[in-house]
mmCIF file of C-alpha atoms in Angstrom:
data_model
loop_
_atom_site.group_PDB
_atom_site.id
_atom_site.type_symbol
_atom_site.label_atom_id
_atom_site.label_comp_id
_atom_site.label_asym_id
_atom_site.label_seq_id
_atom_site.Cartn_x
_atom_site.Cartn_y
_atom_site.Cartn_z
ATOM 1 C CA ASN A 1 13.728 6.707 -23.506
ATOM 2 C CA PRO A 2 14.952 8.569 -20.479
ATOM 3 C CA ALA A 3 14.292 7.127 -17.411
ATOM 4 C CA LYS A 4 11.405 8.571 -15.402
ATOM 5 C CA VAL A 5 11.713 11.087 -12.693
ATOM 6 C CA ARG A 6 9.651 10.659 -9.676
ATOM 7 C CA ARG A 7 9.732 12.998 -6.757
ATOM 8 C CA ALA A 8 9.032 12.936 -2.930
ATOM 9 C CA LEU A 9 5.767 14.082 -1.589
ATOM 10 C CA ASP A 10 6.472 17.014 1.046
ATOM 11 C CA VAL A 11 4.439 16.853 4.303
ATOM 12 C CA GLU A 12 2.017 19.110 3.389
ATOM 13 C CA GLU A 13 0.989 16.887 -0.050
ATOM 14 C CA ILE A 14 1.241 13.872 2.433
ATOM 15 C CA ARG A 15 -1.476 15.425 4.739
ATOM 16 C CA ARG A 16 -3.640 16.700 1.992
ATOM 17 C CA LEU A 17 -3.224 13.537 0.139
ATOM 18 C CA PHE A 18 -4.370 11.077 3.545
ATOM 19 C CA ALA A 19 -7.248 14.039 4.114
ATOM 20 C CA VAL A 20 -9.086 12.970 0.592
ATOM 21 C CA LEU A 21 -8.097 9.089 1.394
ATOM 22 C CA PRO A 22 -10.801 7.110 1.878
ATOM 23 C CA ASP A 23 -10.731 4.614 4.996
ATOM 24 C CA TYR A 24 -9.997 1.392 3.044
ATOM 25 C CA LEU A 25 -7.300 3.269 0.650
ATOM 26 C CA LYS A 26 -5.661 4.545 4.186
ATOM 27 C CA PRO A 27 -3.703 1.447 5.125
ATOM 28 C CA ILE A 28 -2.008 0.244 2.467
ATOM 29 C CA LEU A 29 -0.960 3.451 1.178
ATOM 30 C CA ARG A 30 0.130 4.453 4.501
ATOM 31 C CA PHE A 31 2.209 0.887 4.762
ATOM 32 C CA ILE A 32 3.931 1.943 1.360
ATOM 33 C CA MET A 33 4.893 5.149 2.756
ATOM 34 C CA THR A 34 5.960 4.216 6.177
ATOM 35 C CA THR A 35 8.169 0.747 4.877
ATOM 36 C CA GLY A 36 9.314 1.398 1.410
ATOM 37 C CA VAL A 37 8.175 -1.152 0.028
ATOM 38 C CA ARG A 38 6.553 -1.686 -3.395
ATOM 39 C CA ARG A 39 2.996 -1.543 -5.049
ATOM 40 C CA GLU A 40 3.615 -5.587 -5.731
ATOM 41 C CA GLU A 41 5.165 -6.493 -2.064
ATOM 42 C CA ALA A 42 1.733 -4.751 -0.594
ATOM 43 C CA ALA A 43 -0.594 -6.496 -2.476
ATOM 44 C CA GLU A 44 0.910 -9.810 -2.377
ATOM 45 C CA LEU A 45 1.617 -9.374 1.415
ATOM 46 C CA LEU A 46 -0.002 -12.238 3.468
ATOM 47 C CA TRP A 47 -0.797 -12.341 7.392
ATOM 48 C CA SER A 48 1.365 -14.490 7.814
ATOM 49 C CA ASP A 49 4.467 -12.308 6.913
ATOM 50 C CA LEU A 50 3.529 -10.068 9.291
ATOM 51 C CA ASP A 51 5.242 -10.327 13.363
ATOM 52 C CA LEU A 52 3.112 -7.555 15.148
ATOM 53 C CA ASP A 53 4.461 -8.136 18.677
ATOM 54 C CA GLY A 54 7.790 -8.007 16.635
ATOM 55 C CA LYS A 55 6.768 -5.361 15.021
ATOM 56 C CA ALA A 56 8.111 -6.323 11.724
ATOM 57 C CA VAL A 57 7.147 -7.762 8.226
ATOM 58 C CA THR A 58 8.686 -9.988 6.112
ATOM 59 C CA ILE A 59 8.757 -9.609 2.241
ATOM 60 C CA ARG A 60 9.276 -13.159 0.850
ATOM 61 C CA ALA A 61 11.548 -14.051 -1.766
ATOM 62 C CA SER A 62 8.612 -14.840 -3.767
ATOM 63 C CA ILE A 63 7.613 -11.622 -4.149
ATOM 64 C CA ALA A 64 10.362 -9.474 -3.654
ATOM 65 C CA LYS A 65 11.806 -7.863 -6.907
ATOM 66 C CA SER A 66 15.090 -9.048 -5.989
ATOM 67 C CA GLY A 67 14.468 -12.083 -5.401
ATOM 68 C CA LYS A 68 15.684 -11.953 -1.603
ATOM 69 C CA ALA A 69 13.769 -11.804 1.497
ATOM 70 C CA ARG A 70 14.190 -9.126 3.877
ATOM 71 C CA GLU A 71 12.510 -7.896 7.039
ATOM 72 C CA ILE A 72 11.128 -4.395 7.554
ATOM 73 C CA PRO A 73 10.681 -2.801 11.113
ATOM 74 C CA LEU A 74 6.940 -1.518 11.524
ATOM 75 C CA ASP A 75 6.080 1.995 13.439
ATOM 76 C CA ASP A 76 4.182 1.828 16.465
ATOM 77 C CA GLU A 77 1.245 3.460 14.688
ATOM 78 C CA MET A 78 1.450 1.166 11.827
ATOM 79 C CA VAL A 79 0.956 -1.946 13.855
ATOM 80 C CA ALA A 80 -2.339 -0.593 15.729
ATOM 81 C CA ILE A 81 -3.728 -0.310 12.420
ATOM 82 C CA LEU A 82 -2.695 -3.669 10.952
ATOM 83 C CA ARG A 83 -4.135 -5.153 14.856
ATOM 84 C CA VAL A 84 -7.102 -3.716 13.352
ATOM 85 C CA GLU A 85 -7.450 -4.481 10.103
ATOM 86 C CA ARG A 86 -6.335 -8.705 11.225
ATOM 87 C CA GLU A 87 -9.329 -8.139 13.089
ATOM 88 C CA ARG A 88 -11.261 -7.087 10.375
ATOM 89 C CA ALA A 89 -10.198 -10.068 8.369
ATOM 90 C CA GLY A 90 -11.667 -12.365 9.855
ATOM 91 C CA GLU A 91 -15.336 -10.761 9.046
ATOM 92 C CA ARG A 92 -14.559 -10.280 5.443
ATOM 93 C CA ARG A 93 -16.803 -11.927 2.820
ATOM 94 C CA ALA A 94 -17.182 -12.225 -0.835
ATOM 95 C CA VAL A 95 -19.034 -9.154 -2.271
ATOM 96 C CA LYS A 96 -21.748 -9.339 -4.974
ATOM 97 C CA GLY A 97 -20.709 -7.549 -8.120
ATOM 98 C CA LYS A 98 -22.731 -5.483 -10.727
ATOM 99 C CA THR A 99 -24.898 -8.320 -10.825
ATOM 100 C CA ALA A 100 -27.735 -9.514 -8.088
ATOM 101 C CA ARG A 101 -25.393 -12.702 -7.459
ATOM 102 C CA LEU A 102 -22.073 -13.750 -6.541
ATOM 103 C CA THR A 103 -20.045 -14.879 -9.836
ATOM 104 C CA ALA A 104 -17.511 -17.560 -9.449
ATOM 105 C CA GLN A 105 -14.704 -15.215 -10.427
ATOM 106 C CA GLN A 106 -15.409 -13.117 -7.475
ATOM 107 C CA SER A 107 -15.529 -16.110 -4.968
ATOM 108 C CA ALA A 108 -12.289 -17.151 -6.481
ATOM 109 C CA ASN A 109 -10.903 -14.111 -6.016
ATOM 110 C CA PHE A 110 -11.756 -12.897 -2.128
ATOM 111 C CA SER A 111 -9.357 -13.043 0.219
ATOM 112 C CA ARG A 112 -8.731 -13.073 4.102
ATOM 113 C CA ASP A 113 -5.236 -14.253 4.185
ATOM 114 C CA HIS A 114 -4.049 -10.816 2.574
ATOM 115 C CA VAL A 115 -3.506 -8.006 4.520
ATOM 116 C CA PHE A 116 -4.980 -5.692 2.010
ATOM 117 C CA VAL A 117 -7.668 -5.833 0.191
ATOM 118 C CA THR A 118 -9.912 -3.746 -2.268
ATOM 119 C CA ASN A 119 -13.802 -2.591 -1.000
ATOM 120 C CA ALA A 120 -14.690 -6.168 -2.521
ATOM 121 C CA ASN A 121 -12.131 -8.192 -0.388
ATOM 122 C CA THR A 122 -9.781 -9.174 -3.353
ATOM 123 C CA PRO A 123 -6.581 -8.725 -3.324
ATOM 124 C CA TRP A 124 -5.185 -5.437 -4.871
ATOM 125 C CA THR A 125 -3.971 -5.282 -8.283
ATOM 126 C CA HIS A 126 -3.835 -2.977 -11.369
ATOM 127 C CA ASN A 127 -6.734 -0.871 -9.416
ATOM 128 C CA LEU A 128 -4.446 0.598 -7.104
ATOM 129 C CA LEU A 129 -2.572 2.945 -8.745
ATOM 130 C CA LYS A 130 -5.892 4.426 -10.513
ATOM 131 C CA ARG A 131 -7.178 5.040 -6.919
ATOM 132 C CA PHE A 132 -4.028 6.646 -6.318
ATOM 133 C CA TYR A 133 -4.411 8.845 -8.842
ATOM 134 C CA VAL A 134 -7.808 9.406 -8.531
ATOM 135 C CA TYR A 135 -6.981 10.909 -4.565
ATOM 136 C CA ALA A 136 -3.632 12.540 -5.260
ATOM 137 C CA GLN A 137 -5.296 14.790 -7.891
ATOM 138 C CA LYS A 138 -8.150 15.465 -5.531
ATOM 139 C CA ALA A 139 -5.580 16.533 -2.993
ATOM 140 C CA GLY A 140 -4.002 18.838 -5.421
ATOM 141 C CA ILE A 141 -0.520 17.213 -5.755
ATOM 142 C CA THR A 142 1.228 18.688 -9.242
ATOM 143 C CA ASP A 143 2.030 15.717 -11.401
ATOM 144 C CA ALA A 144 -0.237 12.918 -10.116
ATOM 145 C CA LYS A 145 -0.895 11.201 -13.579
ATOM 146 C CA PRO A 146 0.281 8.294 -15.826
ATOM 147 C CA ARG A 147 3.989 9.627 -16.920
ATOM 148 C CA GLY A 148 3.840 12.249 -14.230
ATOM 149 C CA ALA A 149 6.463 12.508 -11.760
ATOM 150 C CA VAL A 150 4.036 11.234 -8.897
ATOM 151 C CA ASP A 151 2.927 7.583 -8.571
ATOM 152 C CA ILE A 152 2.695 4.828 -6.017
ATOM 153 C CA HIS A 153 6.372 4.423 -6.246
ATOM 154 C CA SER A 154 6.852 8.330 -5.150
ATOM 155 C CA LEU A 155 6.192 6.891 -1.729
ATOM 156 C CA ARG A 156 9.052 5.046 -1.692
ATOM 157 C CA VAL A 157 10.581 8.127 -2.781
ATOM 158 C CA THR A 158 8.921 9.911 0.186
ATOM 159 C CA PHE A 159 10.293 7.294 2.692
ATOM 160 C CA THR A 160 13.336 7.304 1.506
ATOM 161 C CA THR A 161 14.009 10.979 1.356
ATOM 162 C CA LEU A 162 12.202 11.708 4.641
ATOM 163 C CA CYS A 163 14.512 9.004 6.294
ATOM 164 C CA ILE A 164 17.730 10.286 5.197
ATOM 165 C CA ASN A 165 16.518 13.776 5.824
ATOM 166 C CA GLY A 166 15.745 12.103 9.240
ATOM 167 C CA GLY A 167 20.038 10.979 9.646
ATOM 168 C CA ALA A 168 19.302 7.487 8.682
ATOM 169 C CA SER A 169 22.770 5.915 6.507
ATOM 170 C CA PRO A 170 21.642 5.745 2.998
ATOM 171 C CA LYS A 171 22.801 1.742 3.090
ATOM 172 C CA ALA A 172 20.700 1.257 6.464
ATOM 173 C CA VAL A 173 17.889 2.679 4.006
ATOM 174 C CA GLN A 174 18.656 0.593 1.193
ATOM 175 C CA ALA A 175 18.603 -2.572 3.206
#
């Protein structure tokens, strides 16, 4: 099977995407795009992994694909967004599902410890990719679909492309 070909989003596509995203999706997708982390790494991120004063995030070895911990710098706007999200995390409550009462599963999945959560205050899993496709298509981004050239990993490609186009060395971006 040929390898999947992904493409970076251009600046106009990024603007259109963030214009249609609901507020609850903006922080995690911006985080992925400005740090280059993988979707799974962002979804598993805990507040204890962040050093907002030092403007850095540590991707734990246990969640890194490489199995090695790494530290990534955060830009000022991302730090500001994360400070707001941290304040909101203390107010998170388990959310009732389609039934009138809270199930044991919903209660067990609830998290104040994860940085990024769904509208139900549960850690992101596979639904993040589905949500991404919905809003990327609303933004008119070509080939944003399963097995298409644009998916959440394209945000990593966008990060890398923008860094290198901005003068960063490929080795520094890789690290």
